[in-house]
mmCIF file of C-alpha atoms in Angstrom:
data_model
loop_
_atom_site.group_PDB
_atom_site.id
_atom_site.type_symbol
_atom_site.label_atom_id
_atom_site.label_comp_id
_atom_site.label_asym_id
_atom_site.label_seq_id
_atom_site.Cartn_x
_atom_site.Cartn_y
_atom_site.Cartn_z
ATOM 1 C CA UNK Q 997 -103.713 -13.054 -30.177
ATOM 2 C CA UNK Q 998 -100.316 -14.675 -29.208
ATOM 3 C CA UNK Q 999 -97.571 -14.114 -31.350
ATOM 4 C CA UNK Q 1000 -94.038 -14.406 -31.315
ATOM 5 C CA UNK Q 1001 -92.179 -11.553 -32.065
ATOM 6 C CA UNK Q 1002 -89.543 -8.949 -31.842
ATOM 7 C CA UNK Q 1003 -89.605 -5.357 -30.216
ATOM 8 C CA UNK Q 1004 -85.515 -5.189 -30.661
ATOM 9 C CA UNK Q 1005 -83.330 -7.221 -33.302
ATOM 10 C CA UNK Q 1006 -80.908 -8.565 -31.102
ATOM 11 C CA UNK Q 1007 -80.332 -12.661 -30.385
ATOM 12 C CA UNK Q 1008 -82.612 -15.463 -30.106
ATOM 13 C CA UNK Q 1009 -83.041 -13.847 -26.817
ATOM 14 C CA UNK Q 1010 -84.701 -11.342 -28.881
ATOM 15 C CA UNK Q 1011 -87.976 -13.711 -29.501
ATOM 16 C CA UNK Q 1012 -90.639 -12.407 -26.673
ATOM 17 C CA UNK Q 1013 -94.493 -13.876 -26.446
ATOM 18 C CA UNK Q 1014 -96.569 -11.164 -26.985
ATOM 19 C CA UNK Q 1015 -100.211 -10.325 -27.012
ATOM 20 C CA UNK Q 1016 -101.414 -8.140 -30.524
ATOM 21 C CA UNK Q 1017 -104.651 -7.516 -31.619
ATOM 22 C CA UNK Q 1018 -105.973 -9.830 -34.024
ATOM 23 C CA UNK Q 1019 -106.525 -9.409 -37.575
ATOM 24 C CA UNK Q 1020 -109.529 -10.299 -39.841
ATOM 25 C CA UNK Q 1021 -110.180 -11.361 -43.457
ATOM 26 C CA UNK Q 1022 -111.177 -8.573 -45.530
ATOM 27 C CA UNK Q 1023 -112.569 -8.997 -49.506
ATOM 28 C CA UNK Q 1024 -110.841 -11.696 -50.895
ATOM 29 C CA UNK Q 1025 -108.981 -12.989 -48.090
ATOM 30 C CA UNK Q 1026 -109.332 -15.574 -45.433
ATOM 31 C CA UNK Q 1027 -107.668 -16.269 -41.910
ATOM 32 C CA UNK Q 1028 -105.939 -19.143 -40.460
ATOM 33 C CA UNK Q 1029 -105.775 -20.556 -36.979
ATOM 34 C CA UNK Q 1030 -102.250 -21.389 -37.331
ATOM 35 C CA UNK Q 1031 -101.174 -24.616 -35.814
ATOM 36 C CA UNK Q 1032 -97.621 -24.903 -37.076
ATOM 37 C CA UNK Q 1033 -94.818 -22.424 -38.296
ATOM 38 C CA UNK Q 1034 -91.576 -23.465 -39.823
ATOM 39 C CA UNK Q 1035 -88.494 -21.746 -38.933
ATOM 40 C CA UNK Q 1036 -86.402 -21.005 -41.394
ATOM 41 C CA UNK Q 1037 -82.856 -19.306 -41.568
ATOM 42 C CA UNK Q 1038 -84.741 -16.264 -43.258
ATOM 43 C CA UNK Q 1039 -86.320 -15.846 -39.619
ATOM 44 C CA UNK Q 1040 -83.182 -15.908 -37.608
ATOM 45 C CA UNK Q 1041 -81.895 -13.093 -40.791
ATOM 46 C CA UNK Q 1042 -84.948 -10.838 -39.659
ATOM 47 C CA UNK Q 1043 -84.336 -11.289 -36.238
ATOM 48 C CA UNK Q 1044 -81.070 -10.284 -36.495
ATOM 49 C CA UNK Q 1045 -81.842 -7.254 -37.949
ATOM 50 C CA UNK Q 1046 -80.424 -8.161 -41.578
ATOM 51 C CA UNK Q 1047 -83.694 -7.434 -43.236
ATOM 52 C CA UNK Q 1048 -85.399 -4.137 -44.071
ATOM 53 C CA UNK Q 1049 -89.016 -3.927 -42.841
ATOM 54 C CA UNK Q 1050 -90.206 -1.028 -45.159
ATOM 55 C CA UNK Q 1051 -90.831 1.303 -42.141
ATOM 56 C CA UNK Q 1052 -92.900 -1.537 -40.218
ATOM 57 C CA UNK Q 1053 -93.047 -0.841 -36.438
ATOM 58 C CA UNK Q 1054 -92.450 -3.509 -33.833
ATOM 59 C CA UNK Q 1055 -92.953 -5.912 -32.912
ATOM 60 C CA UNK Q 1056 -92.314 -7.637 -35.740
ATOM 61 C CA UNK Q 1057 -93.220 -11.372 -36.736
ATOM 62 C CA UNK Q 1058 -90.759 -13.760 -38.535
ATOM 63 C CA UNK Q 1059 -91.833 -16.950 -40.056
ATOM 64 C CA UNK Q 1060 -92.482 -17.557 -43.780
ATOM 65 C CA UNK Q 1061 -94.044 -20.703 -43.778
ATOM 66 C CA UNK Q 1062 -97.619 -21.684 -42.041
ATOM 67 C CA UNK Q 1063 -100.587 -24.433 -42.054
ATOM 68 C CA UNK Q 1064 -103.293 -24.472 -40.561
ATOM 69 C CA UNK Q 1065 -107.068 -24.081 -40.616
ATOM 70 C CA UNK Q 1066 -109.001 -21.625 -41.909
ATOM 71 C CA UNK Q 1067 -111.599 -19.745 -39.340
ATOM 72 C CA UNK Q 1068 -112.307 -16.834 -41.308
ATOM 73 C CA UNK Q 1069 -113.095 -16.340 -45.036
ATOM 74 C CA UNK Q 1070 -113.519 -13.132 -46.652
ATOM 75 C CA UNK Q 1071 -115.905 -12.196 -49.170
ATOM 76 C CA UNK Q 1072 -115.145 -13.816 -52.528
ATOM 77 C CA UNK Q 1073 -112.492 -15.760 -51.183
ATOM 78 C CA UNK Q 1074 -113.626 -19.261 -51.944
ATOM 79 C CA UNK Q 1075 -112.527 -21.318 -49.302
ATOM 80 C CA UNK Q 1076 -114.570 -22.705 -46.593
ATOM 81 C CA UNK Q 1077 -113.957 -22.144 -42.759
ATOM 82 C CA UNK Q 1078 -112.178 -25.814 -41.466
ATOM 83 C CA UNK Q 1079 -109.804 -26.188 -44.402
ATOM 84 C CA UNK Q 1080 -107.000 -27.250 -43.479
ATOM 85 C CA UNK Q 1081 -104.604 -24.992 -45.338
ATOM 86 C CA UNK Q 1082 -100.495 -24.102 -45.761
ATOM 87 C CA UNK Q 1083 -99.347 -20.745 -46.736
ATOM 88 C CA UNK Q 1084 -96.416 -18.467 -47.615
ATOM 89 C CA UNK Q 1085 -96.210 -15.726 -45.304
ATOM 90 C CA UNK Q 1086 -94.383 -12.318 -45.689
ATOM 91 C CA UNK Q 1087 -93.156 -10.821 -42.397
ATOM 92 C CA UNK Q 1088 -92.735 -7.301 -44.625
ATOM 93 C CA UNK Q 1089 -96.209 -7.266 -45.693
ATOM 94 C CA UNK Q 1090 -99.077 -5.690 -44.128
ATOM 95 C CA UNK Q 1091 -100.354 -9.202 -43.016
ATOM 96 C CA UNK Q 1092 -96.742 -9.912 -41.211
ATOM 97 C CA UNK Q 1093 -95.223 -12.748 -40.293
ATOM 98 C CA UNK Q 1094 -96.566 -16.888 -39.442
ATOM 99 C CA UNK Q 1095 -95.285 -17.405 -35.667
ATOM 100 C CA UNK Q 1096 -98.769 -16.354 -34.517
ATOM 101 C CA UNK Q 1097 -102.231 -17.821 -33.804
ATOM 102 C CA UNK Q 1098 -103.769 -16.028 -36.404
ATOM 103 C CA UNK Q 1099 -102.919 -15.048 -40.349
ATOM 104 C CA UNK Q 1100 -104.597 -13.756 -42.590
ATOM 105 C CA UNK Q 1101 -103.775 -14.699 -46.068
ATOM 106 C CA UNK Q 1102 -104.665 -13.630 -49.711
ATOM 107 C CA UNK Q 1103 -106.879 -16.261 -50.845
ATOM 108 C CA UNK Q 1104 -104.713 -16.900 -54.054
ATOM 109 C CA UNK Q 1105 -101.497 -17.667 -51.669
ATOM 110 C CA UNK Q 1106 -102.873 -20.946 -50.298
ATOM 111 C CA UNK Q 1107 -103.203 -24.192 -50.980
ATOM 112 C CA UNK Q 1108 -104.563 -27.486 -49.138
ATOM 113 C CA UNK Q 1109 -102.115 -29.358 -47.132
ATOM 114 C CA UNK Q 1110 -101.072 -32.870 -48.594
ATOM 115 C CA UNK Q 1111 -103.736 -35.531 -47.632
ATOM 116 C CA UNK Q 1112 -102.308 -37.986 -44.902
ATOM 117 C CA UNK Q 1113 -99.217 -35.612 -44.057
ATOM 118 C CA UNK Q 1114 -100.105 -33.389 -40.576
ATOM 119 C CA UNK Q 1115 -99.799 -29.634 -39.933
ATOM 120 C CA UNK Q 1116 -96.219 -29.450 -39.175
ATOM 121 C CA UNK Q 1117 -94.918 -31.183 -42.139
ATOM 122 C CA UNK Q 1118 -97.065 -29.656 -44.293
ATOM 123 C CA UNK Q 1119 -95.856 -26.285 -42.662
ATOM 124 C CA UNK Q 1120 -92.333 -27.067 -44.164
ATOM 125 C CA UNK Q 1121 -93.305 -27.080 -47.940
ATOM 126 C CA UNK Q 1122 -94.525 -23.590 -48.920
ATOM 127 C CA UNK Q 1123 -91.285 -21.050 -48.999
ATOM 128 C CA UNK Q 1124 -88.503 -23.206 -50.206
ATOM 129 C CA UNK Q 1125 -91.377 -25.631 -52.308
ATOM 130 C CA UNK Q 1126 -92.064 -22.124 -53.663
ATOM 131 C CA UNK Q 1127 -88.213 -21.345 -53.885
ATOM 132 C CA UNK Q 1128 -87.413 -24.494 -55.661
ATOM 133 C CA UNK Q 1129 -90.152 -24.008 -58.487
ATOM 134 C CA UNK Q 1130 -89.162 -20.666 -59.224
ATOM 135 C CA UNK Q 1131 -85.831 -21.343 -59.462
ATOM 136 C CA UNK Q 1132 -86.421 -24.011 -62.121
ATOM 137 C CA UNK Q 1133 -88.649 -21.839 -63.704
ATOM 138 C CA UNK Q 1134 -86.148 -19.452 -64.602
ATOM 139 C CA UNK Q 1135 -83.392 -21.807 -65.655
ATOM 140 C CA UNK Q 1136 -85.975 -22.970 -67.703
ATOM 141 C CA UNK Q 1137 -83.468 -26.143 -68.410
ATOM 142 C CA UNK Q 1138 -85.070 -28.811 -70.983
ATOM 143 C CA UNK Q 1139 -84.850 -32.533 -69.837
ATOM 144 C CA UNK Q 1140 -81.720 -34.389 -69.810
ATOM 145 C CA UNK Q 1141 -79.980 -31.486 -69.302
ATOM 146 C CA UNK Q 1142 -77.491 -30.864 -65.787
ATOM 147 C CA UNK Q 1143 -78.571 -28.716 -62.708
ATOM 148 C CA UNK Q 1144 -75.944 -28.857 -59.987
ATOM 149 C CA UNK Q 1145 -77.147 -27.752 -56.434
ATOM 150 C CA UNK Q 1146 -75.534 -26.935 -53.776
ATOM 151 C CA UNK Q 1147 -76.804 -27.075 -50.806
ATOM 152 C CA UNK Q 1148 -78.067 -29.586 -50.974
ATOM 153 C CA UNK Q 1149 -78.529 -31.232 -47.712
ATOM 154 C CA UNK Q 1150 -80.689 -28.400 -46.766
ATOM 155 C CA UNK Q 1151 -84.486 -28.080 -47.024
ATOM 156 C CA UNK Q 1152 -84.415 -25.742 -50.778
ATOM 157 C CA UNK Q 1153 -81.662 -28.415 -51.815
ATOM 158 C CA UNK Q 1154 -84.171 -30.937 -51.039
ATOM 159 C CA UNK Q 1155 -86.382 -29.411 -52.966
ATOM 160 C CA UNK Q 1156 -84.655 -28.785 -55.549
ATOM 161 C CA UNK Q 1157 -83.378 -32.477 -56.196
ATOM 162 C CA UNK Q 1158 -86.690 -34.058 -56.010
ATOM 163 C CA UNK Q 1159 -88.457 -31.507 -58.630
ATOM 164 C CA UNK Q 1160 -85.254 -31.457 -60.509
ATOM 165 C CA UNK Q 1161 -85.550 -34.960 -61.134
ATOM 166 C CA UNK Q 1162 -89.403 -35.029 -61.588
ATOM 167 C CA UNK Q 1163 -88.721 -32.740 -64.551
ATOM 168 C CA UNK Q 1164 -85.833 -34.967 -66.123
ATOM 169 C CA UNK Q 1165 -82.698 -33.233 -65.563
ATOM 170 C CA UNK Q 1166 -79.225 -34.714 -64.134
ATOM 171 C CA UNK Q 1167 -78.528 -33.595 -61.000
ATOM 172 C CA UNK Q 1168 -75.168 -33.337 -59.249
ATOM 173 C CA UNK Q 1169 -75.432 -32.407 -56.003
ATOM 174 C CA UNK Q 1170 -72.352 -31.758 -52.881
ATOM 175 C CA UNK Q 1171 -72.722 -33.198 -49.610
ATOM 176 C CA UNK Q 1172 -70.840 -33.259 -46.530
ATOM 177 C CA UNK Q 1173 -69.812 -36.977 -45.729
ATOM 178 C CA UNK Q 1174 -72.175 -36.758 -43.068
ATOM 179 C CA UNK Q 1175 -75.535 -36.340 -45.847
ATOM 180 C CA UNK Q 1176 -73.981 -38.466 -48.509
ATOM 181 C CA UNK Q 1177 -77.107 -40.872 -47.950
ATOM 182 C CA UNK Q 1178 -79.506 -38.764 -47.782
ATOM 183 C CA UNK Q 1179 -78.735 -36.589 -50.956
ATOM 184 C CA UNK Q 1180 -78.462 -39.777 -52.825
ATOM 185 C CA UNK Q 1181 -81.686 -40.624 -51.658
ATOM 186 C CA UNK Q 1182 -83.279 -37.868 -52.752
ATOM 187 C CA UNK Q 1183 -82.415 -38.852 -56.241
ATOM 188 C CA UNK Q 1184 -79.304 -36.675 -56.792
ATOM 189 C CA UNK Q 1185 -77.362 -38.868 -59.932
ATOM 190 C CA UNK Q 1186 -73.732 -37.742 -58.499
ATOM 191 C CA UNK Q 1187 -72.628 -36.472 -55.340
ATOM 192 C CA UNK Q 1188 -69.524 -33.864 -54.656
ATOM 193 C CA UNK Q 1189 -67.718 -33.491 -51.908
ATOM 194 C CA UNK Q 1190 -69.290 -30.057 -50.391
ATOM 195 C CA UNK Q 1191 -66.920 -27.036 -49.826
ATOM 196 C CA UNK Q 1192 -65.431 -23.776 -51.433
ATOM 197 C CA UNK Q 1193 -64.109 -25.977 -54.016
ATOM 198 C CA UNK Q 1194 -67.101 -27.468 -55.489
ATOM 199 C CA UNK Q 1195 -66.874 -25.724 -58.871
ATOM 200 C CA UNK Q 1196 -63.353 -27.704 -59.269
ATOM 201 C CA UNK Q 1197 -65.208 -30.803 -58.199
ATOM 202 C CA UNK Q 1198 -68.029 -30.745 -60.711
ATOM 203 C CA UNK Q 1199 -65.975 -30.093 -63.398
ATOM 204 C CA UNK Q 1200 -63.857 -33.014 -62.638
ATOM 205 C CA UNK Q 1201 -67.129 -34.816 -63.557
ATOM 206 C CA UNK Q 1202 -68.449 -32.363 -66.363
ATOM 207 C CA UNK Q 1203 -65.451 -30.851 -67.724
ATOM 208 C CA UNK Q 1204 -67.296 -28.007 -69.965
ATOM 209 C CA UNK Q 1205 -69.370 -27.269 -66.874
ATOM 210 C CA UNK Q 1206 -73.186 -28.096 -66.217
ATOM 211 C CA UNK Q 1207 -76.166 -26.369 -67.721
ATOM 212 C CA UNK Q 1208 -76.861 -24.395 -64.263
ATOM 213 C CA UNK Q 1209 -76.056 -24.066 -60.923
ATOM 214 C CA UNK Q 1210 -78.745 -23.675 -58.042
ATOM 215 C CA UNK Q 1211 -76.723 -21.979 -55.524
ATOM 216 C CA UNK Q 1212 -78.703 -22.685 -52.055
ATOM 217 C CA UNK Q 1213 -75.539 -22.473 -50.021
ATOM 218 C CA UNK Q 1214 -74.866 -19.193 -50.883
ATOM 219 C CA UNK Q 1215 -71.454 -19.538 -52.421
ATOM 220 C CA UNK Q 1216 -71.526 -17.175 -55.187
ATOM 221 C CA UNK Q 1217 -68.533 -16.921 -57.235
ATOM 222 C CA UNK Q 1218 -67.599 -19.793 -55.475
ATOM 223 C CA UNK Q 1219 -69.931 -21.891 -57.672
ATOM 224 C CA UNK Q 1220 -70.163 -20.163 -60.501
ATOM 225 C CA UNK Q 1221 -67.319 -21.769 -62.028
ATOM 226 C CA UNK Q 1222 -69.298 -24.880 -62.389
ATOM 227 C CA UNK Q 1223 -71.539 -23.265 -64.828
ATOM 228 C CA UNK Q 1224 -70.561 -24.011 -68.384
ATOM 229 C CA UNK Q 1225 -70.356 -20.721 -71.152
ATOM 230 C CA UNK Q 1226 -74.264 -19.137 -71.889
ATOM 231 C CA UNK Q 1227 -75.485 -21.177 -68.684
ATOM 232 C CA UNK Q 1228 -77.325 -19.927 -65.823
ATOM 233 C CA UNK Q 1229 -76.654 -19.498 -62.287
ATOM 234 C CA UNK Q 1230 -79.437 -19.058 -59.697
ATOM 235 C CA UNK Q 1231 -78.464 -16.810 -56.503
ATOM 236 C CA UNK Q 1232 -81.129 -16.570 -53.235
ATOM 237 C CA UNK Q 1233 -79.275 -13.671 -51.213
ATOM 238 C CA UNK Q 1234 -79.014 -11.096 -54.030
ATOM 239 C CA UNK Q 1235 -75.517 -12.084 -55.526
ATOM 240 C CA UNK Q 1236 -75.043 -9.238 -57.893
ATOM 241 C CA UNK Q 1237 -71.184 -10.634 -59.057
ATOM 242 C CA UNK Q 1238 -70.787 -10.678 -62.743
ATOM 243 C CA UNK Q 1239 -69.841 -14.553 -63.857
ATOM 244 C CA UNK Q 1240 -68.712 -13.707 -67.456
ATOM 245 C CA UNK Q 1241 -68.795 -16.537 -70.281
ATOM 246 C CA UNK Q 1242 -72.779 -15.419 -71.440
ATOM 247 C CA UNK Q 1243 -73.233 -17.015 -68.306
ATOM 248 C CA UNK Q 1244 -76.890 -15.166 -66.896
ATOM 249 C CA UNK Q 1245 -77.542 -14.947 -63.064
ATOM 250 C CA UNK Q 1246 -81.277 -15.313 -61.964
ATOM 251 C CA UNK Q 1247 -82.077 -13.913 -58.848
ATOM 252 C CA UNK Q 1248 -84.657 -16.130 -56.865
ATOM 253 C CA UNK Q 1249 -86.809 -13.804 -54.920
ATOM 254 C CA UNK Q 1250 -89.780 -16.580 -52.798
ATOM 255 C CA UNK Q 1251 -92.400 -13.150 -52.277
ATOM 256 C CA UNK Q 1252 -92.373 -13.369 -55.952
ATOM 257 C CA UNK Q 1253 -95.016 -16.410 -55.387
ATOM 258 C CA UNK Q 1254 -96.884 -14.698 -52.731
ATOM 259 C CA UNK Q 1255 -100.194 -15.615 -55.353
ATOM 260 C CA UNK Q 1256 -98.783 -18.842 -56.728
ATOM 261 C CA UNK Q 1257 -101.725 -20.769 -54.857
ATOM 262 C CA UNK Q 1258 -102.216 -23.314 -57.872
ATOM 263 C CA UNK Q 1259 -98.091 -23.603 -57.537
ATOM 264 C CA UNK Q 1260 -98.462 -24.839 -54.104
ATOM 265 C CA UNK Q 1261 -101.196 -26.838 -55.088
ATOM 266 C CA UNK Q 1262 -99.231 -28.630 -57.352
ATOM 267 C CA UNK Q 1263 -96.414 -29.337 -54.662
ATOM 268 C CA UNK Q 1264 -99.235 -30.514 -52.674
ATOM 269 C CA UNK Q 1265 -99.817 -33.158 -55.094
ATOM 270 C CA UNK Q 1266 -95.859 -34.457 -55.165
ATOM 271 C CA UNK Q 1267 -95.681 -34.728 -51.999
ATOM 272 C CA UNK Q 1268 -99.333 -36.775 -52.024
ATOM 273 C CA UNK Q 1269 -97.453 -38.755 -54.896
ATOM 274 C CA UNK Q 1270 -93.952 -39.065 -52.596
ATOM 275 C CA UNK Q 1271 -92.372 -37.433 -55.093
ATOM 276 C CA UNK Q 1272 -91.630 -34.036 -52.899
ATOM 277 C CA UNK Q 1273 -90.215 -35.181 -49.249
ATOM 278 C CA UNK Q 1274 -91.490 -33.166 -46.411
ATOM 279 C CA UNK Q 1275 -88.985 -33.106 -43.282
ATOM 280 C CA UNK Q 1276 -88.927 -32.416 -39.714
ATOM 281 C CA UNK Q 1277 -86.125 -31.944 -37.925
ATOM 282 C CA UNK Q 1278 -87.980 -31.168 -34.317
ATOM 283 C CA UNK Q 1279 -91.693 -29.852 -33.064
ATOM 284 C CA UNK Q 1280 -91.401 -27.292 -30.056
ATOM 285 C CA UNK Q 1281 -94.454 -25.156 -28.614
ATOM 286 C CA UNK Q 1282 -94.061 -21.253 -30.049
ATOM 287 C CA UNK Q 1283 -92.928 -20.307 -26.376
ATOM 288 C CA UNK Q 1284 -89.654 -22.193 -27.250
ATOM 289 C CA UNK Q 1285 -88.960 -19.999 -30.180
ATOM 290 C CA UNK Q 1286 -85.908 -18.882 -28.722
ATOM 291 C CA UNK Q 1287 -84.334 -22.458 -28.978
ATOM 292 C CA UNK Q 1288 -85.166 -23.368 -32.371
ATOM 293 C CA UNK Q 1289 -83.195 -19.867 -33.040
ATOM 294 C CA UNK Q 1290 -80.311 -21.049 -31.436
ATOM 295 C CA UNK Q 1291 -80.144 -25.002 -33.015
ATOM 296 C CA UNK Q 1292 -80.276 -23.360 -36.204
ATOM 297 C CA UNK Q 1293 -77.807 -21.154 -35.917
ATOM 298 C CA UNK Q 1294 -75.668 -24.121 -34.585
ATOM 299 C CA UNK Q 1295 -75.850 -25.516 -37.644
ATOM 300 C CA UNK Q 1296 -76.333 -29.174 -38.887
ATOM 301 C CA UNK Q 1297 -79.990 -29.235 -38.522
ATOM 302 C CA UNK Q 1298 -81.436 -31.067 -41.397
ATOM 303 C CA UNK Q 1299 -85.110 -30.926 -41.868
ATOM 304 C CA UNK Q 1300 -87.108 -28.089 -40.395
ATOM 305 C CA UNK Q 1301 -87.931 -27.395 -36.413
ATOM 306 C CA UNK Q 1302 -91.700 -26.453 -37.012
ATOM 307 C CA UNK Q 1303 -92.981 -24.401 -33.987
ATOM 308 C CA UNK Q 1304 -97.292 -25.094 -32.886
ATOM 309 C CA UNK Q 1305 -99.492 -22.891 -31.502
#
């Protein structure tokens, strides 16, 4: 099969077309043809070299997020082959990573793609959807209570708005002047300016600090200030920092849900409801890997560039 992948961490220069053997559904799993992959900054991480792959030889295969149909189904799986299916993928595991013709997949780790929405947005959904639900999951804040996000341009702050708000919790969200609109669109109740500062700036609005802090821009103690005493404060690189005030820090770890199938069926159904937005920034064939790499990187990209095979 085709893949996309990497024989030496380097640059987006890095991402080569290569020919693997394919793999097959075993007990309890099926395959998919895949016709879209999202990319993600977690791929450009891997690439990079910034991620451990557990002794896994080249060349390995980024990409997190998948759809497509299913062409294989292993015994007991339970699906049927033409589904047309999205799925978390783990480039560490022994089924590797989505930017390639062919996955196979736990049967447990998918879920139908959103009726009326196509293969490459529904290829956008699974990692941060996942992301997002875990992360309110462990705040585990009641309704009417405050979740700041920053972030929150991004595809996990999009997330993390919408559900946020589907649960019935305040959200204040930062923006750069740029995405003002579109966080407010996406229901956030007030907007901060976005920077290093943004603790100071959501205290100007809740003086004793919010209830939690959903910290998808990775600004650690940065943010943490904005967390009132006994809150929580929700880290997605591994932020190990110590906040003080009773205030707990939840790690958010996505291959957590790598069997939440009947979680992703459930974002299915907000995004079938338009409560969950599904964006695209771009679509490029898989051969132009390499370039979604390097808009990423550039920054501003808002809504996902979903590779096809």
């Amino acid at each position: 099969m085709k893949i996309v992948g990497i024989r030496a961490f380097g640059g987006p220069e890095a991402l080569e077309v290569l020919d693997v053997p394919e793999p097959h559904a075993g007990p309890g799993q099926v395959r998919l043809r895949v016709r879209a992959a999202a990319v993600s900054p977690t791929d450009t991480m891997l690439r990079s070299g910034l991620q451990d792959m557990g002794g896994q030889e080249p060349p390995y295969i980024p990409g997190m997020d998948a759809a497509g149909v299913v062409d294989e189904v292993g015994d007991g799986a339970g699906w049927r082959i033409g589904d047309e299916v999205m799925a978390l993928a783990l480039p560490r595991s022994v089924h590797r990573g989505a930017y390639a013709e062919y996955l196979v997949a736990p049967a447990d780790s998918i879920a139908r793609v959103p009726a009326g929405i196509g293969l490459e947005a529904a290829a956008t959904l699974p990692m941060n959807g996942l992301t997002a639900v875990q992360t309110l999951e462990k705040l585990a804040l009641r309704e009417g209570q405050v979740l700041a996000v920053t972030g929150a341009a991004g595809t996990l702050g999009n997330y993390l708005i919408q559900l946020a708000k589907e649960a019935g919790l305040t959200v204040v969200a930062d923006a750069a002047e740029k995405d003002i609109h579109l966080v407010s669109a996406l229901g956030a109740d007030h907007v901060v300016p976005r920077g290093d500062d943004v603790a100071e700036q959501i205290r100007e609005l809740f003086p004793d600090g919010v209830d939690a802090v959903a910290d998808a821009a990775v600004l650690d103690e940065k943010a943490a200030g904005a967390v009132r005493d006994g809150g929580g404060f929700a880290t997605y690189r591994g932020w190990n920092g110590e906040p003080g005030r009773g205030v707990t820090v939840h790690p958010i770890w996505v291959r957590e849900e790598y069997h939440s199938g009947a979680k992703l069926d459930r974002l299915r159904s907000l995004a079938e409801a338009d409560l969950v937005s599904l964006r695209i920034a771009d679509v490029l064939p898989a051969d132009r890997a390499a370039d979604a790499h390097r808009r990423l990187e550039a920054g501003g990209v808002r809504g996902r560039i979903v590779l096809t095979f």
